[in-house]
PDB file of C-alpha atoms in Angstrom:
ATOM      1  CA  MET A   1     167.786  -4.939  43.543  1.00  0.00           C
ATOM      2  CA  SER A   2     167.769  -8.101  45.623  1.00  0.00           C
ATOM      3  CA  THR A   3     171.100  -9.822  46.199  1.00  0.00           C
ATOM      4  CA  ASN A   4     169.338 -13.136  45.557  1.00  0.00           C
ATOM      5  CA  SER A   5     168.374 -12.308  41.970  1.00  0.00           C
ATOM      6  CA  PRO A   6     169.490 -15.126  39.625  1.00  0.00           C
ATOM      7  CA  ASN A   7     170.402 -12.549  36.932  1.00  0.00           C
ATOM      8  CA  LEU A   8     173.232 -11.102  38.982  1.00  0.00           C
ATOM      9  CA  SER A   9     176.760 -12.282  38.755  1.00  0.00           C
ATOM     10  CA  LYS A  10     178.633 -13.272  41.863  1.00  0.00           C
ATOM     11  CA  ALA A  11     180.497  -9.950  41.867  1.00  0.00           C
ATOM     12  CA  GLN A  12     177.269  -8.009  41.443  1.00  0.00           C
ATOM     13  CA  ARG A  13     175.668  -9.908  44.279  1.00  0.00           C
ATOM     14  CA  ARG A  14     178.644  -9.049  46.526  1.00  0.00           C
ATOM     15  CA  GLU A  15     178.394  -5.389  45.525  1.00  0.00           C
ATOM     16  CA  ALA A  16     174.642  -5.369  46.137  1.00  0.00           C
ATOM     17  CA  ALA A  17     175.169  -6.979  49.521  1.00  0.00           C
ATOM     18  CA  ARG A  18     177.736  -4.326  50.447  1.00  0.00           C
ATOM     19  CA  ALA A  19     175.397  -1.567  49.310  1.00  0.00           C
ATOM     20  CA  GLN A  20     172.546  -3.077  51.288  1.00  0.00           C
ATOM     21  CA  ALA A  21     174.750  -3.411  54.386  1.00  0.00           C
ATOM     22  CA  LEU A  22     175.936   0.164  53.971  1.00  0.00           C
ATOM     23  CA  ALA A  23     172.349   1.386  53.708  1.00  0.00           C
ATOM     24  CA  LEU A  24     171.384  -0.555  56.804  1.00  0.00           C
ATOM     25  CA  LYS A  25     174.418   0.843  58.628  1.00  0.00           C
ATOM     26  CA  LYS A  26     173.511   4.399  57.658  1.00  0.00           C
ATOM     27  CA  LYS A  27     169.916   3.792  58.688  1.00  0.00           C
ATOM     28  CA  GLN A  28     171.049   2.416  62.035  1.00  0.00           C
ATOM     29  CA  GLU A  29     173.461   5.313  62.548  1.00  0.00           C
ATOM     30  CA  ALA A  30     170.658   7.763  61.820  1.00  0.00           C
ATOM     31  CA  ALA A  31     168.423   5.953  64.296  1.00  0.00           C
ATOM     32  CA  ASP A  32     171.221   6.013  66.867  1.00  0.00           C
ATOM     33  CA  ARG A  33     171.720   9.745  66.324  1.00  0.00           C
ATOM     34  CA  ARG A  34     168.013  10.366  66.792  1.00  0.00           C
ATOM     35  CA  ALA A  35     168.047   8.289  69.969  1.00  0.00           C
ATOM     36  CA  ARG A  36     171.054  10.205  71.278  1.00  0.00           C
ATOM     37  CA  VAL A  37     169.394  13.531  70.476  1.00  0.00           C
ATOM     38  CA  ILE A  38     166.205  12.450  72.220  1.00  0.00           C
ATOM     39  CA  THR A  39     168.125  11.093  75.209  1.00  0.00           C
ATOM     40  CA  MET A  40     170.220  14.240  75.535  1.00  0.00           C
ATOM     41  CA  SER A  41     167.110  16.386  75.185  1.00  0.00           C
ATOM     42  CA  VAL A  42     165.343  14.444  77.928  1.00  0.00           C
ATOM     43  CA  LEU A  43     168.425  14.583  80.153  1.00  0.00           C
ATOM     44  CA  GLY A  44     168.692  18.288  79.485  1.00  0.00           C
ATOM     45  CA  ILE A  45     165.067  18.819  80.472  1.00  0.00           C
ATOM     46  CA  VAL A  46     165.544  16.719  83.619  1.00  0.00           C
ATOM     47  CA  LEU A  47     168.741  18.623  84.474  1.00  0.00           C
ATOM     48  CA  ILE A  48     167.011  21.958  83.994  1.00  0.00           C
ATOM     49  CA  ALA A  49     164.134  20.779  86.179  1.00  0.00           C
ATOM     50  CA  LEU A  50     166.555  19.626  88.892  1.00  0.00           C
ATOM     51  CA  ILE A  51     168.401  22.934  88.760  1.00  0.00           C
ATOM     52  CA  ALA A  52     165.072  24.743  89.055  1.00  0.00           C
ATOM     53  CA  VAL A  53     164.058  22.641  92.066  1.00  0.00           C
ATOM     54  CA  VAL A  54     167.430  23.186  93.754  1.00  0.00           C
ATOM     55  CA  ALA A  55     167.186  26.897  93.074  1.00  0.00           C
ATOM     56  CA  VAL A  56     163.678  27.080  94.541  1.00  0.00           C
ATOM     57  CA  LEU A  57     164.755  25.132  97.638  1.00  0.00           C
ATOM     58  CA  PHE A  58     167.866  27.271  98.032  1.00  0.00           C
ATOM     59  CA  ILE A  59     165.878  30.495  97.756  1.00  0.00           C
ATOM     60  CA  ARG A  60     163.246  29.196 100.166  1.00  0.00           C
ATOM     61  CA  ASP A  61     165.819  28.059 102.720  1.00  0.00           C
ATOM     62  CA  HIS A  62     167.763  31.280 102.313  1.00  0.00           C
ATOM     63  CA  ARG A  63     164.639  33.293 102.962  1.00  0.00           C
ATOM     64  CA  ASN A  64     163.673  31.099 105.912  1.00  0.00           C
ATOM     65  CA  ASN A  65     167.149  31.321 107.378  1.00  0.00           C
ATOM     66  CA  ALA A  66     167.186  35.061 106.916  1.00  0.00           C
ATOM     67  CA  ALA A  67     163.764  35.339 108.498  1.00  0.00           C
ATOM     68  CA  ASN A  68     164.793  33.105 111.378  1.00  0.00           C
ATOM     69  CA  ALA A  69     167.961  35.087 111.909  1.00  0.00           C
ATOM     70  CA  THR A  70     165.943  38.292 112.005  1.00  0.00           C
ATOM     71  CA  ASP A  71     163.303  36.784 114.288  1.00  0.00           C
ATOM     72  CA  ASN A  72     165.869  35.352 116.666  1.00  0.00           C
ATOM     73  CA  ASN A  73     167.383  38.793 117.161  1.00  0.00           C
ATOM     74  CA  LEU A  74     164.097  40.429 118.065  1.00  0.00           C
ATOM     75  CA  THR A  75     163.441  41.449 121.649  1.00  0.00           C
ATOM     76  CA  LEU A  76     160.034  40.905 123.171  1.00  0.00           C
ATOM     77  CA  SER A  77     159.280  44.619 122.895  1.00  0.00           C
ATOM     78  CA  GLN A  78     159.825  44.499 119.121  1.00  0.00           C
ATOM     79  CA  LEU A  79     157.187  41.856 118.476  1.00  0.00           C
ATOM     80  CA  GLN A  80     153.749  42.711 117.220  1.00  0.00           C
ATOM     81  CA  PRO A  81     151.084  42.649 119.985  1.00  0.00           C
ATOM     82  CA  SER A  82     149.248  39.790 118.249  1.00  0.00           C
ATOM     83  CA  GLN A  83     152.325  37.611 118.733  1.00  0.00           C
ATOM     84  CA  VAL A  84     152.538  38.094 122.507  1.00  0.00           C
ATOM     85  CA  PRO A  85     150.061  36.376 124.858  1.00  0.00           C
ATOM     86  CA  SER A  86     147.968  39.017 126.595  1.00  0.00           C
ATOM     87  CA  THR A  87     148.509  37.159 129.873  1.00  0.00           C
ATOM     88  CA  ALA A  88     152.319  37.371 129.647  1.00  0.00           C
ATOM     89  CA  ARG A  89     154.512  40.116 131.040  1.00  0.00           C
ATOM     90  CA  ALA A  90     156.996  42.062 128.934  1.00  0.00           C
ATOM     91  CA  ASP A  91     159.810  39.800 130.170  1.00  0.00           C
ATOM     92  CA  GLY A  92     158.012  36.682 128.932  1.00  0.00           C
ATOM     93  CA  GLY A  93     156.813  35.558 132.351  1.00  0.00           C
ATOM     94  CA  ILE A  94     153.294  34.330 133.034  1.00  0.00           C
ATOM     95  CA  VAL A  95     152.036  35.200 136.529  1.00  0.00           C
ATOM     96  CA  VAL A  96     149.894  32.469 138.071  1.00  0.00           C
ATOM     97  CA  GLY A  97     146.879  33.908 139.878  1.00  0.00           C
ATOM     98  CA  LYS A  98     145.273  32.690 143.092  1.00  0.00           C
ATOM     99  CA  ASN A  99     142.717  30.736 141.086  1.00  0.00           C
ATOM    100  CA  ARG A 100     145.437  29.019 139.041  1.00  0.00           C
ATOM    101  CA  GLU A 101     144.811  31.297 136.073  1.00  0.00           C
ATOM    102  CA  ALA A 102     147.440  32.665 133.706  1.00  0.00           C
ATOM    103  CA  GLY A 103     147.968  36.417 133.917  1.00  0.00           C
ATOM    104  CA  GLY A 104     146.955  36.722 137.561  1.00  0.00           C
ATOM    105  CA  THR A 105     147.275  39.902 139.586  1.00  0.00           C
ATOM    106  CA  GLU A 106     150.707  40.407 141.090  1.00  0.00           C
ATOM    107  CA  LEU A 107     150.603  40.857 144.839  1.00  0.00           C
ATOM    108  CA  SER A 108     152.636  43.519 146.593  1.00  0.00           C
ATOM    109  CA  GLY A 109     154.890  42.873 149.551  1.00  0.00           C
ATOM    110  CA  VAL A 110     155.608  39.228 148.721  1.00  0.00           C
ATOM    111  CA  PRO A 111     158.616  37.603 147.016  1.00  0.00           C
ATOM    112  CA  GLU A 112     158.573  36.747 143.345  1.00  0.00           C
ATOM    113  CA  VAL A 113     159.572  33.236 142.329  1.00  0.00           C
ATOM    114  CA  GLY A 114     160.523  32.872 138.682  1.00  0.00           C
ATOM    115  CA  ILE A 115     160.695  29.437 137.068  1.00  0.00           C
ATOM    116  CA  TYR A 116     162.354  28.937 133.669  1.00  0.00           C
ATOM    117  CA  PHE A 117     161.488  25.567 132.174  1.00  0.00           C
ATOM    118  CA  ASP A 118     161.426  23.519 128.977  1.00  0.00           C
ATOM    119  CA  TYR A 119     158.604  21.046 128.378  1.00  0.00           C
ATOM    120  CA  MET A 120     161.074  18.391 127.211  1.00  0.00           C
ATOM    121  CA  CYS A 121     163.461  18.842 130.113  1.00  0.00           C
ATOM    122  CA  PRO A 122     163.319  15.736 132.346  1.00  0.00           C
ATOM    123  CA  ILE A 123     164.914  17.618 135.244  1.00  0.00           C
ATOM    124  CA  CYS A 124     162.164  20.230 134.934  1.00  0.00           C
ATOM    125  CA  GLY A 125     159.698  17.373 135.283  1.00  0.00           C
ATOM    126  CA  GLN A 126     161.463  16.308 138.469  1.00  0.00           C
ATOM    127  CA  PHE A 127     161.370  19.880 139.765  1.00  0.00           C
ATOM    128  CA  GLU A 128     157.637  19.935 139.054  1.00  0.00           C
ATOM    129  CA  GLN A 129     157.047  16.753 141.039  1.00  0.00           C
ATOM    130  CA  VAL A 130     159.100  17.886 144.040  1.00  0.00           C
ATOM    131  CA  ASN A 131     157.915  21.490 144.284  1.00  0.00           C
ATOM    132  CA  LYS A 132     154.447  21.657 142.712  1.00  0.00           C
ATOM    133  CA  ALA A 133     152.487  21.330 145.954  1.00  0.00           C
ATOM    134  CA  ASN A 134     154.529  23.971 147.790  1.00  0.00           C
ATOM    135  CA  LEU A 135     154.348  26.397 144.878  1.00  0.00           C
ATOM    136  CA  GLU A 136     150.602  25.979 144.554  1.00  0.00           C
ATOM    137  CA  ALA A 137     150.255  26.534 148.300  1.00  0.00           C
ATOM    138  CA  ALA A 138     152.229  29.772 147.939  1.00  0.00           C
ATOM    139  CA  ILE A 139     150.007  30.838 145.050  1.00  0.00           C
ATOM    140  CA  LYS A 140     146.792  30.033 146.850  1.00  0.00           C
ATOM    141  CA  GLY A 141     147.968  31.508 150.125  1.00  0.00           C
ATOM    142  CA  GLY A 142     149.231  34.679 148.495  1.00  0.00           C
ATOM    143  CA  THR A 143     152.702  34.309 150.015  1.00  0.00           C
ATOM    144  CA  ALA A 144     154.557  34.609 146.703  1.00  0.00           C
ATOM    145  CA  ASN A 145     154.097  35.701 143.117  1.00  0.00           C
ATOM    146  CA  VAL A 146     154.924  32.662 140.992  1.00  0.00           C
ATOM    147  CA  VAL A 147     155.978  33.627 137.470  1.00  0.00           C
ATOM    148  CA  MET A 148     156.400  30.912 134.855  1.00  0.00           C
ATOM    149  CA  HIS A 149     158.825  31.339 131.954  1.00  0.00           C
ATOM    150  CA  PRO A 150     158.386  28.705 129.203  1.00  0.00           C
ATOM    151  CA  VAL A 151     161.473  28.436 126.998  1.00  0.00           C
ATOM    152  CA  SER A 152     162.663  26.103 124.248  1.00  0.00           C
ATOM    153  CA  ILE A 153     166.311  25.124 124.575  1.00  0.00           C
ATOM    154  CA  LEU A 154     165.779  21.441 123.765  1.00  0.00           C
ATOM    155  CA  ASP A 155     164.372  21.502 120.227  1.00  0.00           C
ATOM    156  CA  ARG A 156     167.578  19.687 119.260  1.00  0.00           C
ATOM    157  CA  ALA A 157     166.426  16.732 121.394  1.00  0.00           C
ATOM    158  CA  SER A 158     163.178  16.027 119.520  1.00  0.00           C
ATOM    159  CA  GLN A 159     164.349  14.539 116.207  1.00  0.00           C
ATOM    160  CA  GLY A 160     163.589  17.678 114.221  1.00  0.00           C
ATOM    161  CA  THR A 161     159.983  18.158 115.393  1.00  0.00           C
ATOM    162  CA  GLN A 162     160.810  21.225 117.545  1.00  0.00           C
ATOM    163  CA  TYR A 163     158.745  19.782 120.344  1.00  0.00           C
ATOM    164  CA  SER A 164     159.951  22.266 122.973  1.00  0.00           C
ATOM    165  CA  THR A 165     158.836  25.213 120.848  1.00  0.00           C
ATOM    166  CA  ARG A 166     155.537  23.582 119.879  1.00  0.00           C
ATOM    167  CA  ALA A 167     154.694  22.692 123.476  1.00  0.00           C
ATOM    168  CA  ALA A 168     155.640  26.146 124.768  1.00  0.00           C
ATOM    169  CA  ALA A 169     153.609  27.776 121.970  1.00  0.00           C
ATOM    170  CA  ALA A 170     150.648  25.555 122.886  1.00  0.00           C
ATOM    171  CA  SER A 171     151.091  26.660 126.499  1.00  0.00           C
ATOM    172  CA  ALA A 172     151.093  30.310 125.429  1.00  0.00           C
ATOM    173  CA  TRP A 173     148.007  29.655 123.297  1.00  0.00           C
ATOM    174  CA  VAL A 174     146.086  28.254 126.260  1.00  0.00           C
ATOM    175  CA  ALA A 175     147.329  31.102 128.475  1.00  0.00           C
ATOM    176  CA  GLU A 176     145.873  33.518 125.914  1.00  0.00           C
ATOM    177  CA  LYS A 177     142.656  31.717 124.959  1.00  0.00           C
ATOM    178  CA  ALA A 178     141.683  29.828 128.133  1.00  0.00           C
ATOM    179  CA  PRO A 179     143.735  31.286 131.001  1.00  0.00           C
ATOM    180  CA  THR A 180     141.733  29.604 133.770  1.00  0.00           C
ATOM    181  CA  THR A 181     142.832  26.192 132.469  1.00  0.00           C
ATOM    182  CA  TRP A 182     146.466  27.125 131.884  1.00  0.00           C
ATOM    183  CA  LEU A 183     148.060  25.692 135.030  1.00  0.00           C
ATOM    184  CA  ASP A 184     146.114  22.450 134.576  1.00  0.00           C
ATOM    185  CA  PHE A 185     147.463  22.189 131.030  1.00  0.00           C
ATOM    186  CA  HIS A 186     150.984  23.022 132.190  1.00  0.00           C
ATOM    187  CA  GLU A 187     150.849  20.239 134.777  1.00  0.00           C
ATOM    188  CA  ALA A 188     149.357  17.824 132.235  1.00  0.00           C
ATOM    189  CA  LEU A 189     152.245  18.484 129.855  1.00  0.00           C
ATOM    190  CA  TYR A 190     154.680  17.354 132.538  1.00  0.00           C
ATOM    191  CA  ALA A 191     152.494  14.432 133.558  1.00  0.00           C
ATOM    192  CA  ASN A 192     152.725  13.323 129.915  1.00  0.00           C
ATOM    193  CA  GLU A 193     156.262  14.527 129.271  1.00  0.00           C
ATOM    194  CA  PRO A 194     157.995  12.735 126.373  1.00  0.00           C
ATOM    195  CA  THR A 195     161.472  11.321 126.722  1.00  0.00           C
ATOM    196  CA  GLU A 196     164.388  13.358 125.444  1.00  0.00           C
ATOM    197  CA  ASN A 197     165.630  12.444 121.957  1.00  0.00           C
ATOM    198  CA  THR A 198     162.208  11.248 120.839  1.00  0.00           C
ATOM    199  CA  SER A 199     159.921  13.137 118.477  1.00  0.00           C
ATOM    200  CA  GLY A 200     157.652  14.157 121.339  1.00  0.00           C
ATOM    201  CA  HIS A 201     153.912  14.577 120.987  1.00  0.00           C
ATOM    202  CA  THR A 202     152.296  15.582 117.719  1.00  0.00           C
ATOM    203  CA  ASN A 203     150.134  18.706 117.627  1.00  0.00           C
ATOM    204  CA  ALA A 204     147.068  16.468 117.691  1.00  0.00           C
ATOM    205  CA  GLU A 205     148.369  14.675 120.779  1.00  0.00           C
ATOM    206  CA  LEU A 206     149.101  18.001 122.475  1.00  0.00           C
ATOM    207  CA  ALA A 207     145.515  19.000 121.725  1.00  0.00           C
ATOM    208  CA  THR A 208     144.239  15.794 123.320  1.00  0.00           C
ATOM    209  CA  ILE A 209     146.325  16.471 126.435  1.00  0.00           C
ATOM    210  CA  ALA A 210     144.846  19.955 126.516  1.00  0.00           C
ATOM    211  CA  LYS A 211     141.255  18.728 126.242  1.00  0.00           C
ATOM    212  CA  ASN A 212     141.859  16.129 128.935  1.00  0.00           C
ATOM    213  CA  ALA A 213     143.156  18.931 131.172  1.00  0.00           C
ATOM    214  CA  GLY A 214     139.926  20.878 130.728  1.00  0.00           C
ATOM    215  CA  VAL A 215     140.925  23.203 127.892  1.00  0.00           C
ATOM    216  CA  PRO A 216     137.864  24.002 125.724  1.00  0.00           C
ATOM    217  CA  ALA A 217     137.654  21.990 122.514  1.00  0.00           C
ATOM    218  CA  ASP A 218     137.787  25.050 120.246  1.00  0.00           C
ATOM    219  CA  VAL A 219     140.992  26.227 121.932  1.00  0.00           C
ATOM    220  CA  ALA A 220     142.518  22.749 121.718  1.00  0.00           C
ATOM    221  CA  ALA A 221     141.636  22.693 118.018  1.00  0.00           C
ATOM    222  CA  GLY A 222     144.010  25.617 117.490  1.00  0.00           C
ATOM    223  CA  ILE A 223     146.816  23.501 118.909  1.00  0.00           C
ATOM    224  CA  SER A 224     145.985  20.555 116.656  1.00  0.00           C
ATOM    225  CA  SER A 225     145.819  22.706 113.521  1.00  0.00           C
ATOM    226  CA  GLY A 226     149.181  24.312 114.193  1.00  0.00           C
ATOM    227  CA  GLU A 227     147.685  27.770 114.678  1.00  0.00           C
ATOM    228  CA  ALA A 228     149.073  27.926 118.207  1.00  0.00           C
ATOM    229  CA  ARG A 229     152.582  27.341 116.927  1.00  0.00           C
ATOM    230  CA  ARG A 230     152.213  29.818 114.082  1.00  0.00           C
ATOM    231  CA  THR A 231     150.939  32.451 116.492  1.00  0.00           C
ATOM    232  CA  PHE A 232     153.343  32.095 119.393  1.00  0.00           C
ATOM    233  CA  ALA A 233     156.475  30.247 118.215  1.00  0.00           C
ATOM    234  CA  GLN A 234     158.292  33.538 117.694  1.00  0.00           C
ATOM    235  CA  TRP A 235     157.324  34.710 121.162  1.00  0.00           C
ATOM    236  CA  VAL A 236     158.778  31.480 122.553  1.00  0.00           C
ATOM    237  CA  THR A 237     161.967  31.983 120.536  1.00  0.00           C
ATOM    238  CA  SER A 238     162.355  35.577 121.694  1.00  0.00           C
ATOM    239  CA  ALA A 239     161.682  34.653 125.321  1.00  0.00           C
ATOM    240  CA  THR A 240     164.261  31.874 125.022  1.00  0.00           C
ATOM    241  CA  ASN A 241     166.848  34.233 123.536  1.00  0.00           C
ATOM    242  CA  ALA A 242     166.183  36.744 126.289  1.00  0.00           C
ATOM    243  CA  ALA A 243     166.739  34.062 128.935  1.00  0.00           C
ATOM    244  CA  THR A 244     169.823  32.485 127.395  1.00  0.00           C
ATOM    245  CA  GLY A 245     171.352  35.907 126.842  1.00  0.00           C
ATOM    246  CA  ASN A 246     170.791  37.053 130.421  1.00  0.00           C
ATOM    247  CA  ALA A 247     174.077  36.678 132.300  1.00  0.00           C
ATOM    248  CA  LYS A 248     172.235  36.841 135.628  1.00  0.00           C
ATOM    249  CA  LEU A 249     170.522  33.543 134.792  1.00  0.00           C
ATOM    250  CA  ALA A 250     173.679  31.662 133.864  1.00  0.00           C
ATOM    251  CA  ASN A 251     174.736  28.691 135.947  1.00  0.00           C
ATOM    252  CA  PRO A 252     177.985  29.754 137.655  1.00  0.00           C
ATOM    253  CA  GLN A 253     179.389  26.250 137.274  1.00  0.00           C
ATOM    254  CA  SER A 254     178.763  25.857 133.537  1.00  0.00           C
ATOM    255  CA  GLY A 255     178.623  29.507 132.573  1.00  0.00           C
ATOM    256  CA  GLY A 256     175.508  28.851 130.503  1.00  0.00           C
ATOM    257  CA  PHE A 257     171.761  28.879 130.857  1.00  0.00           C
ATOM    258  CA  GLY A 258     169.914  25.668 131.664  1.00  0.00           C
ATOM    259  CA  THR A 259     166.559  24.477 132.870  1.00  0.00           C
ATOM    260  CA  PRO A 260     165.137  24.530 135.394  1.00  0.00           C
ATOM    261  CA  THR A 261     166.423  27.899 136.499  1.00  0.00           C
ATOM    262  CA  ILE A 262     164.805  29.403 139.596  1.00  0.00           C
ATOM    263  CA  THR A 263     164.936  33.043 140.593  1.00  0.00           C
ATOM    264  CA  ILE A 264     163.801  34.776 143.758  1.00  0.00           C
ATOM    265  CA  ASN A 265     163.152  38.490 143.356  1.00  0.00           C
ATOM    266  CA  GLY A 266     164.987  38.376 140.049  1.00  0.00           C
ATOM    267  CA  GLU A 267     168.161  36.772 141.396  1.00  0.00           C
ATOM    268  CA  ARG A 268     169.167  33.248 140.449  1.00  0.00           C
ATOM    269  CA  TRP A 269     168.533  30.861 143.334  1.00  0.00           C
ATOM    270  CA  GLY A 270     171.199  28.221 143.769  1.00  0.00           C
ATOM    271  CA  GLY A 271     169.494  26.208 146.487  1.00  0.00           C
ATOM    272  CA  ASP A 272     168.784  22.489 146.440  1.00  0.00           C
ATOM    273  CA  TRP A 273     165.333  22.238 144.900  1.00  0.00           C
ATOM    274  CA  THR A 274     165.417  18.446 145.254  1.00  0.00           C
ATOM    275  CA  ASP A 275     164.768  19.071 148.958  1.00  0.00           C
ATOM    276  CA  PRO A 276     161.056  19.927 149.115  1.00  0.00           C
ATOM    277  CA  SER A 277     161.631  22.162 152.147  1.00  0.00           C
ATOM    278  CA  ALA A 278     164.389  24.269 150.556  1.00  0.00           C
ATOM    279  CA  LEU A 279     162.348  26.466 148.202  1.00  0.00           C
ATOM    280  CA  PRO A 280     159.624  27.305 150.766  1.00  0.00           C
ATOM    281  CA  ALA A 281     162.370  28.251 153.227  1.00  0.00           C
ATOM    282  CA  ALA A 282     163.995  30.507 150.630  1.00  0.00           C
ATOM    283  CA  ILE A 283     160.645  32.152 149.871  1.00  0.00           C
ATOM    284  CA  LYS A 284     160.057  32.754 153.576  1.00  0.00           C
ATOM    285  CA  ALA A 285     163.534  34.224 153.997  1.00  0.00           C
ATOM    286  CA  ALA A 286     162.895  36.610 151.098  1.00  0.00           C
ATOM    287  CA  THR A 287     159.587  37.851 152.489  1.00  0.00           C
ATOM    288  CA  LYS A 288     159.775  41.528 153.357  1.00  0.00           C
TER     289      LYS A 288
END
């Protein structure tokens, strides 16, 4: 009954108004309860979804970390053959042949010069500039076996892109797929070396550098697609672990491994490589 009905007394109208207000209050409370139930249900669904996402990410990261931990403890001899460049030695070194090819024939009766380097190491770039001509002369003249050891100790300096590993894997890829262009690609990587603490080159940019250095387009495409990294990143990691764990390669001043590290007949050379005459003199002195 309407509270405005003329047949109601004043008291009845007040009672009707209270009843109407009570009904409205109950209706509103019911609506509020429904809203709370819906809100809590939605929040519950969202919470469950978030928990599921966190769980998936945790499991994925746990598996990745476990896999990485396992991979990082592998020696080169424990890797599957498909993961090791055919032009690399068992110790991770790539011998440069007389025709600048990767996986060249090792000569007998001449010293071996080992070079451990990181493609994001600016000092390695300086070493390359100072000593490249003399090393290439030794290679061409057959007066030394030059063995290159790409490693990745500076992934931390590429803003999370793992540039050192990607570049070294690209190098291994070219050594495997187009060995006659490998040294040209190696030199091009240093000619276009990114600055430390930048993201470095993308895979596509590495592929462009490769093509400009004479690497066939189909081989460069494997760098751009990430196949090179997927194939040889573990080899790079294992080679790096082997180098950093080798006490004979440690810098006696710091006690740790750094790049560039130069060896002559397997022994760490502590000479002044900034003097372009020093390394050739050391090679000559080591000649049997």
